[in-house]
Coordinates of C-alpha atoms in Angstrom, one line a residue:
X1 CA 103.3 129.1 3.0
X2 CA 103.1 133.0 3.4
X3 CA 99.9 132.8 5.3
X4 CA 100.9 129.7 7.2
X5 CA 103.8 131.5 8.5
X6 CA 101.6 134.4 9.5
X7 CA 99.3 132.2 11.4
X8 CA 102.2 130.7 13.3
X9 CA 103.7 134.1 14.0
X10 CA 100.4 135.6 15.2
X11 CA 99.8 132.7 17.5
X12 CA 103.0 133.6 19.2
X13 CA 101.7 137.1 19.8
X14 CA 100.5 136.3 23.2
X15 CA 104.0 135.1 24.3
X16 CA 105.0 138.7 23.4
X17 CA 102.0 140.1 25.2
X18 CA 102.3 138.2 28.4
X19 CA 106.1 137.8 28.9
X20 CA 108.5 140.4 30.0
X21 CA 110.7 140.4 27.0
X22 CA 110.5 143.2 24.5
X23 CA 108.6 142.9 21.4
X24 CA 111.8 143.4 19.3
X25 CA 113.6 140.6 21.2
X26 CA 110.6 138.3 20.8
X27 CA 110.2 139.0 17.0
X28 CA 113.8 138.6 16.3
X29 CA 114.0 135.3 18.3
X30 CA 110.9 133.9 16.6
X31 CA 112.4 134.7 13.2
X32 CA 115.8 133.4 13.9
X33 CA 114.2 130.0 15.0
X34 CA 112.1 129.9 11.9
X35 CA 115.0 130.7 9.6
X36 CA 116.6 127.4 10.8
X37 CA 113.6 125.2 10.1
X38 CA 111.9 126.4 6.8
X39 CA 112.6 128.5 3.8
X40 CA 112.2 132.2 4.5
X41 CA 109.0 133.7 3.1
X42 CA 108.8 137.5 2.1
X43 CA 107.3 138.2 5.6
X44 CA 110.0 136.5 7.6
X45 CA 112.8 137.8 5.4
X46 CA 111.3 141.4 5.7
X47 CA 111.0 141.3 9.5
X48 CA 114.3 139.5 10.0
X49 CA 116.4 142.2 8.4
X50 CA 118.1 144.1 11.1
X51 CA 117.4 141.6 13.9
X52 CA 121.0 140.4 13.6
X53 CA 122.9 139.4 16.9
X54 CA 122.6 140.7 20.5
X55 CA 125.5 143.0 19.7
X56 CA 123.4 145.3 17.3
X57 CA 123.1 148.8 18.7
X58 CA 119.5 149.7 19.3
X59 CA 117.8 152.2 17.1
X60 CA 115.9 154.9 19.0
X61 CA 112.3 155.0 17.8
X62 CA 110.6 158.2 16.9
X63 CA 108.6 159.4 19.9
X64 CA 107.0 162.5 18.2
X65 CA 105.0 163.0 15.0
X66 CA 106.5 164.6 12.1
X67 CA 105.2 167.7 10.3
X68 CA 104.4 166.0 7.1
X69 CA 101.2 167.3 5.7
X70 CA 98.2 165.8 7.4
X71 CA 100.2 164.9 10.6
X72 CA 100.0 166.3 14.0
X73 CA 102.3 169.4 14.4
X74 CA 103.1 169.3 18.1
X75 CA 103.9 172.9 18.2
X76 CA 100.3 173.7 17.6
X77 CA 98.9 171.6 20.4
X78 CA 98.4 173.2 23.8
X79 CA 100.9 171.4 26.1
X80 CA 99.7 168.7 28.4
X81 CA 101.3 165.8 30.1
X82 CA 100.1 163.5 27.4
X83 CA 102.7 162.6 24.7
X84 CA 101.7 161.7 21.2
X85 CA 102.6 158.0 21.9
X86 CA 100.4 157.9 24.9
X87 CA 97.5 159.5 23.2
X88 CA 97.7 157.2 20.3
X89 CA 97.9 154.1 22.7
X90 CA 95.0 155.3 24.7
X91 CA 92.9 155.8 21.5
X92 CA 93.6 152.2 20.6
X93 CA 91.8 151.1 23.8
X94 CA 89.0 153.8 23.8
X95 CA 88.2 154.3 20.1
X96 CA 88.3 152.6 16.8
X97 CA 91.8 153.8 16.2
X98 CA 94.0 156.9 16.5
X99 CA 93.9 159.6 13.8
X100 CA 96.0 162.8 13.9
X101 CA 93.0 164.8 14.8
X102 CA 92.0 162.5 17.7
X103 CA 95.6 162.5 19.0
X104 CA 95.7 166.2 19.0
X105 CA 92.3 166.3 20.8
X106 CA 93.6 163.9 23.6
X107 CA 96.7 166.0 23.9
X108 CA 94.8 169.2 24.1
X109 CA 92.1 167.9 26.6
X110 CA 94.1 165.3 28.5
X111 CA 93.0 161.8 28.8
X112 CA 90.4 162.5 31.5
X113 CA 89.1 165.6 29.6
X114 CA 88.8 163.5 26.4
X115 CA 86.9 160.8 28.4
X116 CA 84.6 163.3 29.9
X117 CA 83.7 164.7 26.5
X118 CA 83.1 161.3 25.1
X119 CA 81.0 160.1 28.0
X120 CA 78.9 163.0 27.4
X121 CA 78.5 162.5 23.7
X122 CA 75.0 161.4 22.7
X123 CA 74.7 157.9 21.1
X124 CA 75.1 157.6 17.3
X125 CA 72.4 155.2 15.8
X126 CA 71.7 154.0 12.4
X127 CA 68.4 154.8 10.5
X128 CA 67.8 152.0 8.3
X129 CA 66.3 152.8 4.8
X130 CA 63.1 151.2 3.6
X131 CA 64.9 148.5 1.5
X132 CA 66.5 147.3 4.7
X133 CA 63.4 147.4 6.8
X134 CA 60.9 146.1 4.2
X135 CA 62.3 143.7 1.7
X136 CA 61.5 140.1 0.7
X137 CA 63.9 138.0 2.8
X138 CA 63.3 135.1 0.4
X139 CA 64.8 137.2 -2.5
X140 CA 68.6 136.7 -2.4
X141 CA 69.3 140.1 -4.3
X142 CA 67.1 142.2 -1.8
X143 CA 68.6 140.1 1.2
X144 CA 72.2 140.8 0.0
X145 CA 71.5 144.5 -0.6
X146 CA 70.2 144.9 3.1
X147 CA 73.1 142.9 4.4
X148 CA 75.6 145.0 2.6
X149 CA 74.0 148.3 3.8
X150 CA 74.2 147.0 7.4
X151 CA 77.8 146.0 7.2
X152 CA 78.9 149.3 5.5
X153 CA 76.8 151.4 7.8
X154 CA 78.2 150.0 10.9
X155 CA 81.9 150.5 9.8
X156 CA 81.1 153.9 8.4
X157 CA 79.9 154.9 11.8
X158 CA 83.0 153.3 13.4
X159 CA 85.3 155.3 11.1
X160 CA 83.7 158.8 11.5
X161 CA 81.2 158.6 14.3
X162 CA 81.8 161.1 17.1
X163 CA 80.9 158.8 19.9
X164 CA 84.0 156.6 19.5
X165 CA 84.2 155.4 23.2
X166 CA 80.5 154.5 23.3
X167 CA 80.9 152.4 20.0
X168 CA 83.8 150.5 21.4
X169 CA 81.8 149.8 24.6
X170 CA 78.8 148.7 22.5
X171 CA 81.0 146.3 20.4
X172 CA 82.5 144.9 23.8
X173 CA 78.9 144.2 25.1
X174 CA 77.9 142.8 21.8
X175 CA 80.7 140.2 22.1
X176 CA 79.3 138.7 25.3
X177 CA 75.5 139.7 24.9
X178 CA 75.1 138.8 21.2
X179 CA 72.3 137.9 19.0
X180 CA 72.5 135.8 15.9
X181 CA 70.5 134.7 13.0
X182 CA 68.4 138.0 12.9
X183 CA 67.4 139.9 9.9
X184 CA 69.6 142.9 9.0
X185 CA 67.0 145.3 10.4
X186 CA 67.0 143.3 13.7
X187 CA 70.7 143.6 13.9
X188 CA 70.6 147.3 13.3
X189 CA 67.9 148.0 16.0
X190 CA 69.8 145.8 18.4
X191 CA 73.0 147.9 17.7
X192 CA 70.9 151.0 18.4
X193 CA 69.6 149.6 21.7
X194 CA 73.2 148.7 22.9
X195 CA 74.3 152.2 21.8
X196 CA 71.6 153.8 23.8
X197 CA 72.4 151.9 27.0
X198 CA 76.1 151.1 26.7
X199 CA 77.1 154.0 29.0
X200 CA 74.0 154.0 31.3
X201 CA 73.0 151.6 34.1
X202 CA 73.7 147.9 33.7
X203 CA 70.2 147.2 34.8
X204 CA 68.7 149.5 31.9
X205 CA 71.0 147.7 29.5
X206 CA 69.8 144.2 30.6
X207 CA 66.3 145.4 30.5
X208 CA 66.6 146.8 26.9
X209 CA 68.2 143.5 25.9
X210 CA 65.5 141.4 27.6
X211 CA 62.7 143.3 25.8
X212 CA 64.4 143.6 22.4
X213 CA 62.4 141.5 19.9
X214 CA 65.7 140.2 18.2
X215 CA 66.8 138.7 21.5
X216 CA 63.3 137.5 22.3
X217 CA 63.4 135.7 18.9
X218 CA 67.0 134.5 19.3
X219 CA 66.8 133.0 22.8
X220 CA 63.0 132.2 22.7
X221 CA 61.8 134.3 25.6
X222 CA 59.0 135.4 23.1
X223 CA 57.8 131.8 23.5
X224 CA 58.0 131.5 27.3
X225 CA 54.6 131.2 29.0
X226 CA 53.4 130.0 32.3
X227 CA 52.0 126.7 30.9
X228 CA 54.9 126.3 28.4
X229 CA 58.1 127.6 30.0
X230 CA 61.2 128.1 27.8
X231 CA 64.4 128.4 29.8
X232 CA 66.7 129.5 27.2
X233 CA 66.9 133.2 27.9
X234 CA 66.7 132.9 31.6
X235 CA 69.6 130.6 31.6
X236 CA 71.8 132.7 29.4
X237 CA 70.8 136.0 31.2
X238 CA 72.5 134.5 34.3
X239 CA 75.2 132.4 32.8
X240 CA 76.5 134.8 30.0
X241 CA 75.1 138.2 30.7
X242 CA 75.5 138.8 34.5
X243 CA 76.4 136.4 37.4
X244 CA 78.1 133.6 35.4
X245 CA 78.3 129.8 36.2
X246 CA 80.5 129.9 39.3
X247 CA 81.0 132.1 42.3
X248 CA 83.6 134.7 42.0
X249 CA 85.8 136.6 44.4
X250 CA 85.8 140.3 44.2
X251 CA 89.0 140.1 42.0
X252 CA 87.3 137.7 39.5
X253 CA 89.1 134.7 40.7
X254 CA 86.9 131.5 41.3
X255 CA 85.7 130.5 44.7
X256 CA 86.2 126.8 45.5
X257 CA 85.0 124.5 48.2
X258 CA 87.3 122.6 50.6
X259 CA 88.0 120.0 47.9
X260 CA 89.0 122.7 45.4
X261 CA 85.9 122.3 43.2
X262 CA 84.4 125.5 41.8
X263 CA 81.2 126.6 43.6
X264 CA 78.2 127.0 41.2
X265 CA 76.4 130.3 41.3
X266 CA 72.9 129.0 40.7
X267 CA 71.1 125.9 40.3
X268 CA 68.4 124.5 38.0
X269 CA 65.8 125.6 40.4
X270 CA 67.0 129.2 40.1
X271 CA 66.8 128.8 36.2
X272 CA 63.3 127.6 36.6
X273 CA 62.3 130.4 38.8
X274 CA 63.8 133.1 36.7
X275 CA 62.0 131.5 33.6
X276 CA 58.7 131.9 35.5
X277 CA 59.4 135.5 36.5
X278 CA 60.3 136.3 32.8
X279 CA 57.3 134.7 31.2
X280 CA 54.5 136.3 29.2
X281 CA 56.4 138.6 26.8
X282 CA 55.8 138.8 23.2
X283 CA 56.4 140.8 20.0
X284 CA 54.6 144.0 19.6
X285 CA 53.0 142.9 16.2
X286 CA 51.6 145.3 13.7
X287 CA 49.4 144.1 10.7
X288 CA 51.1 143.3 7.4
X289 CA 54.7 143.2 8.5
X290 CA 57.2 142.0 5.9
X291 CA 59.2 138.8 6.5
X292 CA 62.3 141.0 6.9
X293 CA 60.7 142.6 9.9
X294 CA 58.5 139.8 11.2
X295 CA 59.5 140.5 14.7
X296 CA 58.7 144.3 14.5
X297 CA 62.2 144.9 15.6
X298 CA 61.8 148.6 16.1
X299 CA 59.5 148.2 19.1
X300 CA 60.2 146.5 22.4
X301 CA 58.3 143.4 23.3
X302 CA 55.1 143.8 25.3
X303 CA 53.1 141.7 27.7
X304 CA 51.0 139.0 26.0
X305 CA 47.3 139.8 25.9
X306 CA 46.4 136.2 25.2
X307 CA 46.2 133.9 27.0
X308 CA 45.5 136.2 30.0
X309 CA 47.5 134.0 32.2
X310 CA 50.6 133.9 30.1
X311 CA 52.7 135.4 32.9
X312 CA 53.3 133.2 35.9
X313 CA 52.1 135.4 38.7
X314 CA 53.1 133.0 41.5
X315 CA 55.8 133.6 44.1
X316 CA 59.4 132.8 43.0
X317 CA 62.7 132.3 44.9
X318 CA 65.7 133.4 42.9
X319 CA 69.3 133.2 44.2
X320 CA 68.0 133.2 47.7
X321 CA 65.6 136.2 47.2
X322 CA 61.8 136.2 47.1
X323 CA 59.9 137.6 44.3
X324 CA 56.3 138.1 45.7
X325 CA 53.2 136.6 44.1
X326 CA 50.7 138.5 42.2
X327 CA 53.1 141.4 41.0
X328 CA 52.8 142.9 37.5
X329 CA 54.9 141.4 34.7
X330 CA 57.0 144.5 34.6
X331 CA 57.7 144.4 38.4
X332 CA 58.8 140.8 38.2
X333 CA 61.1 141.8 35.4
X334 CA 62.6 144.6 37.4
X335 CA 63.0 142.5 40.5
X336 CA 64.9 139.7 38.5
X337 CA 67.3 142.4 37.1
X338 CA 67.8 144.0 40.5
X339 CA 68.8 140.7 42.0
X340 CA 71.2 139.9 39.2
X341 CA 72.8 143.3 39.0
X342 CA 73.4 143.5 42.8
X343 CA 74.8 140.0 43.1
X344 CA 78.4 140.1 44.1
X345 CA 79.5 138.2 40.9
X346 CA 78.2 140.6 38.5
X347 CA 80.8 143.4 39.3
X348 CA 83.9 141.2 38.6
X349 CA 82.0 139.5 35.7
X350 CA 81.4 142.7 33.9
X351 CA 84.6 144.3 34.8
X352 CA 86.5 141.3 33.3
X353 CA 84.5 141.4 30.1
X354 CA 85.1 145.2 29.6
X355 CA 88.8 145.0 30.5
X356 CA 89.2 142.1 28.0
X357 CA 87.6 143.9 25.1
X358 CA 89.2 147.4 25.7
X359 CA 92.6 146.9 27.4
X360 CA 93.8 143.4 28.4
X361 CA 92.8 139.9 27.4
X362 CA 94.3 138.4 30.7
X363 CA 93.8 141.2 33.2
X364 CA 95.4 140.9 36.7
X365 CA 93.1 140.1 39.6
X366 CA 93.9 143.4 41.2
X367 CA 92.8 145.3 38.0
X368 CA 89.5 143.4 37.9
X369 CA 88.9 144.0 41.6
X370 CA 89.5 147.8 41.3
X371 CA 87.0 148.0 38.5
X372 CA 84.5 145.7 40.1
X373 CA 84.5 148.0 43.1
X374 CA 83.4 150.8 41.0
X375 CA 80.7 148.8 39.5
X376 CA 79.3 147.8 42.9
X377 CA 79.7 151.3 44.5
X378 CA 77.7 152.9 41.7
X379 CA 75.2 150.1 41.4
X380 CA 76.2 149.1 37.8
X381 CA 76.9 152.6 36.4
X382 CA 78.7 151.7 33.1
X383 CA 79.9 155.2 32.5
X384 CA 81.9 155.2 35.8
X385 CA 82.9 151.5 35.2
X386 CA 84.4 152.1 31.7
X387 CA 86.1 155.2 33.1
X388 CA 87.8 153.0 35.8
X389 CA 88.7 150.5 33.2
X390 CA 90.5 153.1 31.0
X391 CA 92.1 155.1 33.8
X392 CA 93.4 152.3 35.9
X393 CA 97.2 152.1 36.5
X394 CA 97.3 148.6 34.6
X395 CA 95.9 150.5 31.5
X396 CA 97.9 153.6 31.7
X397 CA 101.4 152.6 33.1
X398 CA 102.6 151.5 29.7
X399 CA 101.8 155.0 28.3
X400 CA 105.6 155.6 28.5
X401 CA 107.4 153.9 25.7
X402 CA 109.5 151.0 26.9
X403 CA 107.6 150.6 30.1
X404 CA 105.4 147.5 30.0
X405 CA 102.7 146.5 32.5
X406 CA 102.6 142.7 32.9
X407 CA 99.4 141.1 31.5
X408 CA 98.3 144.3 29.6
X409 CA 97.6 143.8 25.9
X410 CA 95.2 142.3 23.5
X411 CA 95.0 141.2 19.9
X412 CA 93.0 143.3 17.5
X413 CA 90.0 141.5 16.2
X414 CA 89.0 141.9 12.6
X415 CA 86.7 144.8 13.1
X416 CA 89.3 146.8 15.1
X417 CA 91.9 146.0 12.6
X418 CA 89.7 147.2 9.6
X419 CA 88.5 150.4 11.3
X420 CA 91.8 151.3 12.8
X421 CA 93.5 150.8 9.4
X422 CA 91.0 153.0 7.5
X423 CA 91.1 155.7 10.2
X424 CA 94.8 155.9 10.0
X425 CA 94.6 156.2 6.2
X426 CA 92.3 159.2 6.9
X427 CA 89.3 157.6 5.4
X428 CA 85.8 159.0 6.1
X429 CA 83.8 156.0 5.1
X430 CA 84.2 152.4 3.8
X431 CA 85.8 152.5 0.4
X432 CA 83.5 151.3 -2.4
X433 CA 85.5 148.5 -4.0
X434 CA 84.5 145.2 -5.5
X435 CA 84.1 142.2 -3.3
X436 CA 84.5 144.3 -0.1
X437 CA 82.0 142.2 1.9
X438 CA 84.4 139.9 3.7
X439 CA 86.8 142.8 4.7
X440 CA 84.0 144.7 6.4
X441 CA 82.0 142.0 8.1
X442 CA 82.9 142.4 11.7
X443 CA 84.9 139.2 12.3
X444 CA 86.4 136.8 9.8
X445 CA 83.7 137.4 7.2
X446 CA 80.9 136.2 9.6
X447 CA 77.6 138.3 9.5
X448 CA 76.9 137.4 13.2
X449 CA 78.3 135.4 16.0
X450 CA 78.0 131.5 15.5
X451 CA 76.3 131.0 18.8
X452 CA 75.1 132.7 22.2
X453 CA 78.7 132.5 23.2
X454 CA 79.6 135.2 20.8
X455 CA 82.4 135.3 18.3
X456 CA 84.8 133.8 20.9
X457 CA 84.7 132.6 24.4
X458 CA 86.2 134.9 27.1
X459 CA 87.9 131.7 28.6
X460 CA 89.8 130.8 25.5
X461 CA 93.5 130.3 26.4
X462 CA 96.4 130.4 24.1
X463 CA 98.1 127.0 23.4
X464 CA 101.2 126.2 25.4
X465 CA 101.3 129.5 27.5
X466 CA 97.6 128.9 28.5
X467 CA 97.0 132.7 29.2
X468 CA 93.7 134.1 28.5
X469 CA 93.6 135.0 24.9
X470 CA 90.0 135.1 23.6
X471 CA 90.6 137.0 20.2
X472 CA 93.2 134.5 19.2
X473 CA 90.5 131.9 18.9
X474 CA 89.6 133.5 15.6
X475 CA 93.0 133.7 14.3
X476 CA 93.4 131.6 11.2
X477 CA 94.0 131.8 7.4
X478 CA 90.7 133.3 6.7
X479 CA 91.2 136.3 8.9
X480 CA 94.8 136.7 7.8
X481 CA 93.7 136.5 4.2
X482 CA 91.0 139.2 4.9
X483 CA 93.5 141.7 6.4
X484 CA 96.1 141.2 3.6
X485 CA 93.3 141.6 1.1
X486 CA 92.1 144.9 2.6
X487 CA 95.5 146.3 2.4
X488 CA 96.4 145.2 -1.2
X489 CA 93.1 146.8 -2.3
X490 CA 94.7 150.2 -1.6
X491 CA 96.6 149.9 -4.9
X492 CA 94.1 147.8 -6.8
X493 CA 91.0 149.9 -6.1
X494 CA 92.7 153.2 -5.7
X495 CA 89.8 155.4 -6.7
X496 CA 87.4 153.7 -4.3
X497 CA 89.7 154.7 -1.5
X498 CA 90.0 158.3 -2.8
X499 CA 86.1 158.7 -3.0
X500 CA 85.9 157.4 0.6
X501 CA 88.0 160.3 1.6
X502 CA 91.2 158.3 2.3
X503 CA 94.3 160.3 2.2
X504 CA 95.9 158.2 -0.6
X505 CA 97.6 161.3 -2.2
X506 CA 99.3 162.0 1.1
X507 CA 100.9 158.6 1.2
X508 CA 101.7 158.8 -2.6
X509 CA 103.3 162.1 -2.0
X510 CA 105.5 160.8 0.8
X511 CA 106.5 157.9 -1.4
X512 CA 107.5 160.2 -4.3
X513 CA 109.6 162.3 -1.9
X514 CA 111.6 159.4 -0.5
X515 CA 111.4 156.0 0.9
X516 CA 112.2 157.4 4.3
X517 CA 109.3 159.9 4.0
X518 CA 106.9 157.1 3.4
X519 CA 108.3 155.0 6.1
X520 CA 108.1 157.9 8.5
X521 CA 104.4 158.5 7.6
X522 CA 103.5 154.9 8.1
X523 CA 105.4 154.9 11.4
X524 CA 103.5 158.0 12.6
X525 CA 100.0 156.9 11.4
X526 CA 100.1 153.1 12.3
X527 CA 102.8 152.7 14.9
X528 CA 102.4 155.6 17.3
X529 CA 105.7 156.9 15.9
X530 CA 107.6 154.1 17.5
X531 CA 108.0 151.3 15.0
X532 CA 110.4 148.7 16.4
X533 CA 113.9 149.0 14.8
X534 CA 113.7 145.5 13.1
X535 CA 110.5 146.5 11.4
X536 CA 111.9 149.8 10.4
X537 CA 115.0 148.2 8.8
X538 CA 112.8 145.6 7.1
X539 CA 110.7 148.3 5.7
X540 CA 113.6 150.1 4.3
X541 CA 114.9 147.0 2.8
X542 CA 111.5 146.2 1.1
X543 CA 111.3 149.7 -0.3
X544 CA 114.9 149.4 -1.7
X545 CA 114.5 146.0 -3.3
X546 CA 111.2 144.5 -4.2
X547 CA 109.3 147.8 -4.3
X548 CA 112.1 149.9 -5.7
X549 CA 110.8 150.2 -9.2
X550 CA 107.0 150.3 -8.3
X551 CA 104.6 153.2 -8.5
X552 CA 103.9 155.4 -5.4
X553 CA 100.6 153.5 -4.9
X554 CA 102.2 150.2 -5.2
X555 CA 104.9 151.1 -2.8
X556 CA 102.3 152.3 -0.2
X557 CA 100.1 149.2 -0.6
X558 CA 103.1 146.8 -0.6
X559 CA 104.7 148.5 2.4
X560 CA 101.4 148.5 4.4
X561 CA 100.5 144.9 3.5
X562 CA 103.9 143.8 4.9
X563 CA 104.2 145.8 8.1
X564 CA 100.5 145.9 9.2
X565 CA 100.5 142.1 9.4
X566 CA 103.3 142.1 12.0
X567 CA 102.4 141.7 15.7
X568 CA 103.7 145.2 16.3
X569 CA 100.5 146.5 14.5
X570 CA 98.3 143.6 15.3
X571 CA 98.5 143.8 19.1
X572 CA 97.3 146.6 21.3
X573 CA 100.0 146.6 23.9

């Protein structure tokens, strides 16, 4: 019943995100309705405390961080116009989650200064050890070891890597340009490729994706030859990675004909012609490669040397443009990418995807239009496009507490929830605790996306309200179980968290001082110092009743497990 209630509550999150009512009002209304129809669970009882009637006087949330050990001391920060609340909110969009140090840095540099520094930070990449690159993929023990290293390494980098913005953009891109079914080493090299190009030109990104052996293997362009064409990659390159299925206006809205029918972007003939232009690539094989690296994932694909006519050298017509006959295979690839990147659809297409993954699941057309203009003006410069996404008024207007921009907000996916939680705890790496695998796998325990459409469709809409809510597609018992399990491990596997550098002692010290000290620390670290009054009162009630006689570690774990599963933490608003 507990998790069922949570699923129902989280599925109402987008009512909170999209409507004009305050989060406090919506949470209280939801809980009062639920109280009439079911027996209250611990969660609903906790959050309902303090909701009361409309006559309750509001409690002013904290707008500054306290001076508890390990917190930001605002007196030591060079004054800027960026409040601690605004800095934390910005970091939820542009990093894997706020930390006291990151908040201080944003306040010291300003949001634009922090962006400039991050945009200039070189990419972090993963260097896979030998047991990941070279292992027997038919040996379950060796395969499990390689997968666990991959999963932990990715989250370790998210927790402590210096290129926080680049990593968030790489994750955004991976969600709509994914691979699936690859070996762990293939996943790692694909991640490295995204990292290297996530803030470069969109053409360079698409070229790296096209020639990556894991993508070649996944969408079969490694099998595409002049005499045996394989259309899989060419179709998805257009449909899912660049121009999309239907023509778009500059603001991302769909173009329609006189009868109201959406106008298709391309035809089957275009798919065929793109397939011809992309033919003739194959893996750069070395002798004696192990099964775990059968595609030689560390090297881009190269033109086939046999048969000599594997690439179709004839003239092609793609989206109304001519690709001349007898060009080199490289020239044909470059021209295909030039046509796609310069297409008027690609700007709003990419703008929408990046906004959805960083700021807002259901962005306004005007927001999409402003970002798309930057993409078009810079010929697909992702650095400038991402900057436009994060500095846009729709992204920044809500930096003042209590002022909400309509249609701004998104639910945290499992990876963002996990990394954000660990960063707020002060962790430096993934805690080494038993059965951690499901909690650190990127989304709902999956090793990779289920299909070429990624973990979730960008077009998924919330039931009833029908607003765009892609991440909500994943919300279910499995993910909520995973989130609760991660938090409960803080007490069960305390030493694992300590060894990972997590500031467990700081939270225990606060719990030993007083309930209010612990609640203040949790408020500062996880709720931007502005925990909604009903959640504050619910936390106090929980600490004074069910957690009253517990140890400091049990109090910390119990309080976090209850409060971090609320929409107030689960939504970046």
